[in-house]
């Protein structure tokens, strides 16, 4: 919605970036501020600006880590004939966002919420520079609906039917059911399951040790599939990771102990 300053120029976009990224075209997710209203810059239409009010959708990153949400303004052609997007500036950051790993502690969630709180961000900016308070507040207000929508979606999950929380064990060779749930904005395709050795999604893994679970998963953000831990692996701790099959990014994990058949 409209703030203290004019709307962004047409073809400007909002992007999600790693905290130290300065390249305007290196976002992990982005969406045009004007949506489909003004797909191209036209100075004769609305003065080359987006509407003063509107909405757009922005996908949530899935890889754990810290991110910044930045308005990337389009710069019209100048006297030298140059136009486009310039390196990111701190002044254009409208919010921070944290993706926490699966199974994180309540303390970690609280710390992330405090670190990304718009009021805390505003206080930091005020301490560093008193001018432009009204413009900064308008940016934070603009980011709030985006943050609320992203946070409301929750975290992706991966669960095994009947797995005990106190003594999680899966009998090798016995078929089970594993289910996943991904926020719609973070859903990717193709996606699949990978069996890692140990209590984490890293290091050694088996690319084809889950039986039916080795096949690509359904395209929807939620689903279940049958799986079987192969009797050809050694008993011990394992982790099944739900991954983006294109990038190898881990979306969610579930850990257990593989037990030999009785």
Coordinates of C-alpha atoms in Angstrom, one line a residue:
X1 CA 0.0 0.0 0.0
X2 CA 1.0 3.6 -0.3
X3 CA 3.5 5.2 2.1
X4 CA 5.2 8.5 2.7
X5 CA 7.1 8.5 -0.6
X6 CA 6.1 7.9 -4.2
X7 CA 5.5 4.3 -5.4
X8 CA 8.4 2.5 -7.0
X9 CA 9.1 2.8 -10.7
X10 CA 7.4 0.3 -13.0
X11 CA 9.3 -3.0 -13.4
X12 CA 10.8 -2.6 -9.9
X13 CA 10.6 -5.8 -7.9
X14 CA 10.9 -7.0 -4.3
X15 CA 13.5 -9.8 -3.8
X16 CA 14.7 -12.1 -1.1
X17 CA 18.5 -12.1 -0.8
X18 CA 21.2 -13.5 1.4
X19 CA 22.2 -10.8 3.9
X20 CA 25.6 -9.9 2.2
X21 CA 24.3 -10.1 -1.4
X22 CA 24.6 -6.8 -3.4
X23 CA 23.7 -8.1 -6.9
X24 CA 20.2 -7.0 -7.8
X25 CA 19.6 -10.1 -10.0
X26 CA 20.9 -12.7 -7.4
X27 CA 17.7 -13.1 -5.4
X28 CA 16.5 -16.5 -4.2
X29 CA 12.9 -15.3 -4.8
X30 CA 11.3 -12.2 -6.3
X31 CA 8.1 -10.7 -7.4
X32 CA 7.4 -7.5 -9.5
X33 CA 5.9 -4.7 -7.3
X34 CA 3.4 -3.8 -10.0
X35 CA 2.5 -7.4 -10.7
X36 CA 1.2 -7.8 -14.2
X37 CA -0.3 -4.2 -14.3
X38 CA 2.9 -2.7 -15.9
X39 CA 5.1 -5.4 -17.3
X40 CA 7.3 -2.9 -19.0
X41 CA 8.5 0.6 -18.1
X42 CA 6.4 3.3 -19.7
X43 CA 7.0 6.9 -18.5
X44 CA 3.8 8.1 -20.3
X45 CA 1.7 5.8 -18.0
X46 CA 1.2 7.0 -14.4
X47 CA 4.5 8.9 -14.7
X48 CA 6.4 5.6 -15.0
X49 CA 5.4 4.6 -11.4
X50 CA 3.5 1.6 -10.0
X51 CA 0.0 2.2 -8.6
X52 CA 0.0 3.6 -5.0
X53 CA -1.7 0.5 -3.7
X54 CA -1.6 -3.2 -4.7
X55 CA -0.4 -6.6 -3.7
X56 CA 1.8 -9.4 -5.0
X57 CA 3.0 -12.8 -3.9
X58 CA 6.6 -13.6 -2.8
X59 CA 7.8 -17.2 -2.4
X60 CA 9.4 -18.2 0.9
X61 CA 13.0 -19.5 0.8
X62 CA 13.4 -23.1 2.0
X63 CA 17.1 -23.3 2.8
X64 CA 17.8 -22.5 6.5
X65 CA 19.5 -19.2 7.0
X66 CA 19.1 -15.4 7.3
X67 CA 17.6 -13.4 4.4
X68 CA 16.8 -9.7 3.7
X69 CA 13.8 -8.5 1.8
X70 CA 14.7 -5.7 -0.6
X71 CA 12.9 -3.3 -2.9
X72 CA 15.0 -3.3 -6.1
X73 CA 14.0 -0.1 -8.0
X74 CA 14.2 0.1 -11.7
X75 CA 16.3 3.1 -12.9
X76 CA 15.0 4.7 -16.1
X77 CA 17.4 5.7 -18.8
X78 CA 19.7 8.5 -17.7
X79 CA 21.6 11.1 -19.7
X80 CA 24.3 8.6 -20.5
X81 CA 21.7 6.2 -22.0
X82 CA 22.0 3.7 -19.1
X83 CA 19.0 2.1 -17.4
X84 CA 18.4 -1.0 -15.3
X85 CA 19.0 -2.2 -11.7
X86 CA 21.9 -0.9 -9.6
X87 CA 23.6 -2.7 -6.7
X88 CA 21.5 -3.2 -3.6
X89 CA 21.5 -0.5 -1.0
X90 CA 20.8 -0.9 2.8
X91 CA 18.2 1.9 2.5
X92 CA 16.1 -0.3 0.2
X93 CA 15.9 -3.2 2.7
X94 CA 12.3 -3.4 4.0
X95 CA 12.6 -6.5 6.2
X96 CA 14.6 -9.5 7.4
X97 CA 13.5 -13.1 7.4
X98 CA 15.0 -16.2 9.0
X99 CA 14.4 -19.8 7.9
X100 CA 15.2 -22.1 10.8
X101 CA 16.3 -25.7 10.5
X102 CA 13.8 -28.5 11.2
X103 CA 13.6 -29.3 14.9
X104 CA 15.0 -25.9 16.1
X105 CA 14.5 -24.9 19.7
X106 CA 11.9 -22.5 21.0
X107 CA 14.8 -20.1 22.0
X108 CA 16.0 -20.1 18.4
X109 CA 12.6 -19.2 17.2
X110 CA 12.3 -16.4 19.8
X111 CA 15.7 -15.0 18.9
X112 CA 14.9 -15.0 15.2
X113 CA 11.5 -13.2 15.7
X114 CA 13.3 -10.6 17.9
X115 CA 16.1 -10.0 15.4
X116 CA 13.6 -9.6 12.5
X117 CA 11.0 -7.6 14.4
X118 CA 10.2 -4.4 12.4
X119 CA 10.4 -2.3 15.6
X120 CA 13.9 -3.6 16.4
X121 CA 15.0 -2.9 12.9
X122 CA 13.6 0.6 13.0
X123 CA 15.4 1.3 16.3
X124 CA 18.7 0.1 14.8
X125 CA 18.3 2.4 11.9
X126 CA 17.3 5.4 14.1
X127 CA 20.4 4.8 16.2
X128 CA 22.6 4.9 13.1
X129 CA 20.9 7.7 11.2
X130 CA 18.1 10.0 12.4
X131 CA 17.0 11.3 8.9
X132 CA 14.3 9.7 6.8
X133 CA 12.4 8.3 9.7
X134 CA 9.1 8.6 7.9
X135 CA 10.4 6.8 4.8
X136 CA 11.9 4.0 6.9
X137 CA 8.6 3.4 8.8
X138 CA 6.7 3.3 5.5
X139 CA 9.1 0.6 4.2
X140 CA 8.7 -1.5 7.4
X141 CA 4.9 -1.1 7.3
X142 CA 5.0 -2.3 3.7
X143 CA 7.0 -5.3 4.7
X144 CA 4.7 -6.3 7.5
X145 CA 2.0 -8.0 5.4
X146 CA 4.6 -10.0 3.6
X147 CA 6.2 -11.1 6.8
X148 CA 2.9 -12.1 8.3
X149 CA 1.9 -14.1 5.3
X150 CA 5.3 -15.9 5.2
X151 CA 5.2 -16.7 8.9
X152 CA 1.6 -17.9 8.8
X153 CA 2.5 -20.6 6.3
X154 CA 4.6 -22.4 9.0
X155 CA 7.6 -24.7 8.4
X156 CA 7.8 -27.7 6.1
X157 CA 7.6 -31.1 7.8
X158 CA 8.5 -34.7 7.1
X159 CA 6.9 -37.4 9.2
X160 CA 6.9 -41.2 9.3
X161 CA 3.6 -42.8 10.3
X162 CA 3.8 -44.5 13.7
X163 CA 7.3 -43.3 14.4
X164 CA 7.8 -43.1 18.2
X165 CA 9.1 -39.8 19.5
X166 CA 10.9 -41.4 22.4
X167 CA 12.5 -44.3 20.6
X168 CA 12.2 -43.6 16.8
X169 CA 13.0 -46.8 15.0
X170 CA 12.2 -48.2 11.6
X171 CA 12.5 -51.9 10.9
X172 CA 14.5 -52.6 7.7
X173 CA 12.6 -54.4 5.0
X174 CA 9.2 -53.4 6.4
X175 CA 7.1 -51.0 4.3
X176 CA 6.0 -47.8 6.0
X177 CA 4.4 -44.5 5.0
X178 CA 6.2 -41.2 5.0
X179 CA 4.3 -37.9 4.6
X180 CA 5.5 -34.3 3.8
X181 CA 3.9 -30.9 4.0
X182 CA 5.4 -27.8 2.4
X183 CA 4.0 -24.2 2.5
X184 CA 2.5 -23.7 -1.0
X185 CA 4.8 -20.7 -1.7
X186 CA 7.8 -22.9 -1.0
X187 CA 6.7 -26.0 -3.0
X188 CA 9.2 -27.1 -5.6
X189 CA 9.2 -29.8 -8.3
X190 CA 10.7 -32.3 -8.8
X191 CA 11.3 -33.2 -5.2
X192 CA 12.4 -36.5 -3.7
X193 CA 13.6 -38.4 -0.6
X194 CA 17.2 -39.3 0.1
X195 CA 18.5 -41.6 2.9
X196 CA 21.5 -40.2 4.8
X197 CA 23.8 -42.0 7.2
X198 CA 23.6 -40.5 10.7
X199 CA 21.4 -38.0 12.4
X200 CA 21.6 -35.2 9.8
X201 CA 21.2 -34.5 6.1
X202 CA 24.9 -34.4 5.2
X203 CA 27.8 -36.7 4.5
X204 CA 27.2 -40.2 3.2
X205 CA 23.9 -41.2 1.6
X206 CA 22.1 -43.9 -0.3
X207 CA 20.5 -42.8 -3.5
X208 CA 18.3 -45.9 -3.9
X209 CA 17.7 -47.5 -0.5
X210 CA 14.1 -46.5 0.1
X211 CA 12.2 -48.8 -2.2
X212 CA 9.1 -47.1 -3.5
X213 CA 10.3 -43.9 -1.7
X214 CA 13.0 -43.5 -4.3
X215 CA 10.5 -42.3 -6.9
X216 CA 9.8 -38.6 -7.5
X217 CA 7.1 -37.3 -5.1
X218 CA 3.7 -35.9 -6.1
X219 CA 3.8 -32.4 -7.4
X220 CA 1.5 -31.0 -4.7
X221 CA 2.7 -29.3 -1.5
X222 CA 1.4 -32.2 0.6
X223 CA 1.5 -35.9 0.1
X224 CA 2.5 -39.4 1.3
X225 CA 4.4 -42.3 -0.2
X226 CA 5.3 -45.8 0.7
X227 CA 8.9 -46.5 1.6
X228 CA 11.1 -49.3 2.8
X229 CA 14.6 -49.0 4.3
X230 CA 16.7 -51.6 2.5
X231 CA 18.0 -54.6 4.4
X232 CA 21.2 -54.0 2.5
X233 CA 22.2 -51.0 4.8
X234 CA 23.8 -51.4 8.2
X235 CA 21.6 -51.0 11.3
X236 CA 22.1 -47.6 13.0
X237 CA 21.0 -43.9 12.9
X238 CA 19.7 -42.5 9.6
X239 CA 18.0 -39.4 8.3
X240 CA 15.6 -39.2 5.4
X241 CA 15.7 -35.8 3.8
X242 CA 13.1 -34.2 1.6
X243 CA 15.1 -32.4 -1.1
X244 CA 14.6 -30.1 -4.1
X245 CA 15.8 -32.6 -6.8
X246 CA 17.1 -29.8 -9.0
X247 CA 19.3 -28.0 -6.5
X248 CA 19.8 -30.6 -3.8
X249 CA 18.5 -28.1 -1.2
X250 CA 17.1 -29.8 1.9
X251 CA 13.5 -28.9 2.7
X252 CA 12.7 -31.1 5.7
X253 CA 14.2 -34.1 7.5
X254 CA 13.2 -36.9 9.8
X255 CA 15.7 -39.0 11.8
X256 CA 15.4 -42.5 13.2
X257 CA 17.3 -45.7 14.0
X258 CA 17.2 -48.5 11.4
X259 CA 16.7 -51.8 13.1
X260 CA 17.3 -55.3 11.8
X261 CA 14.2 -57.4 11.2
X262 CA 13.3 -59.6 14.2

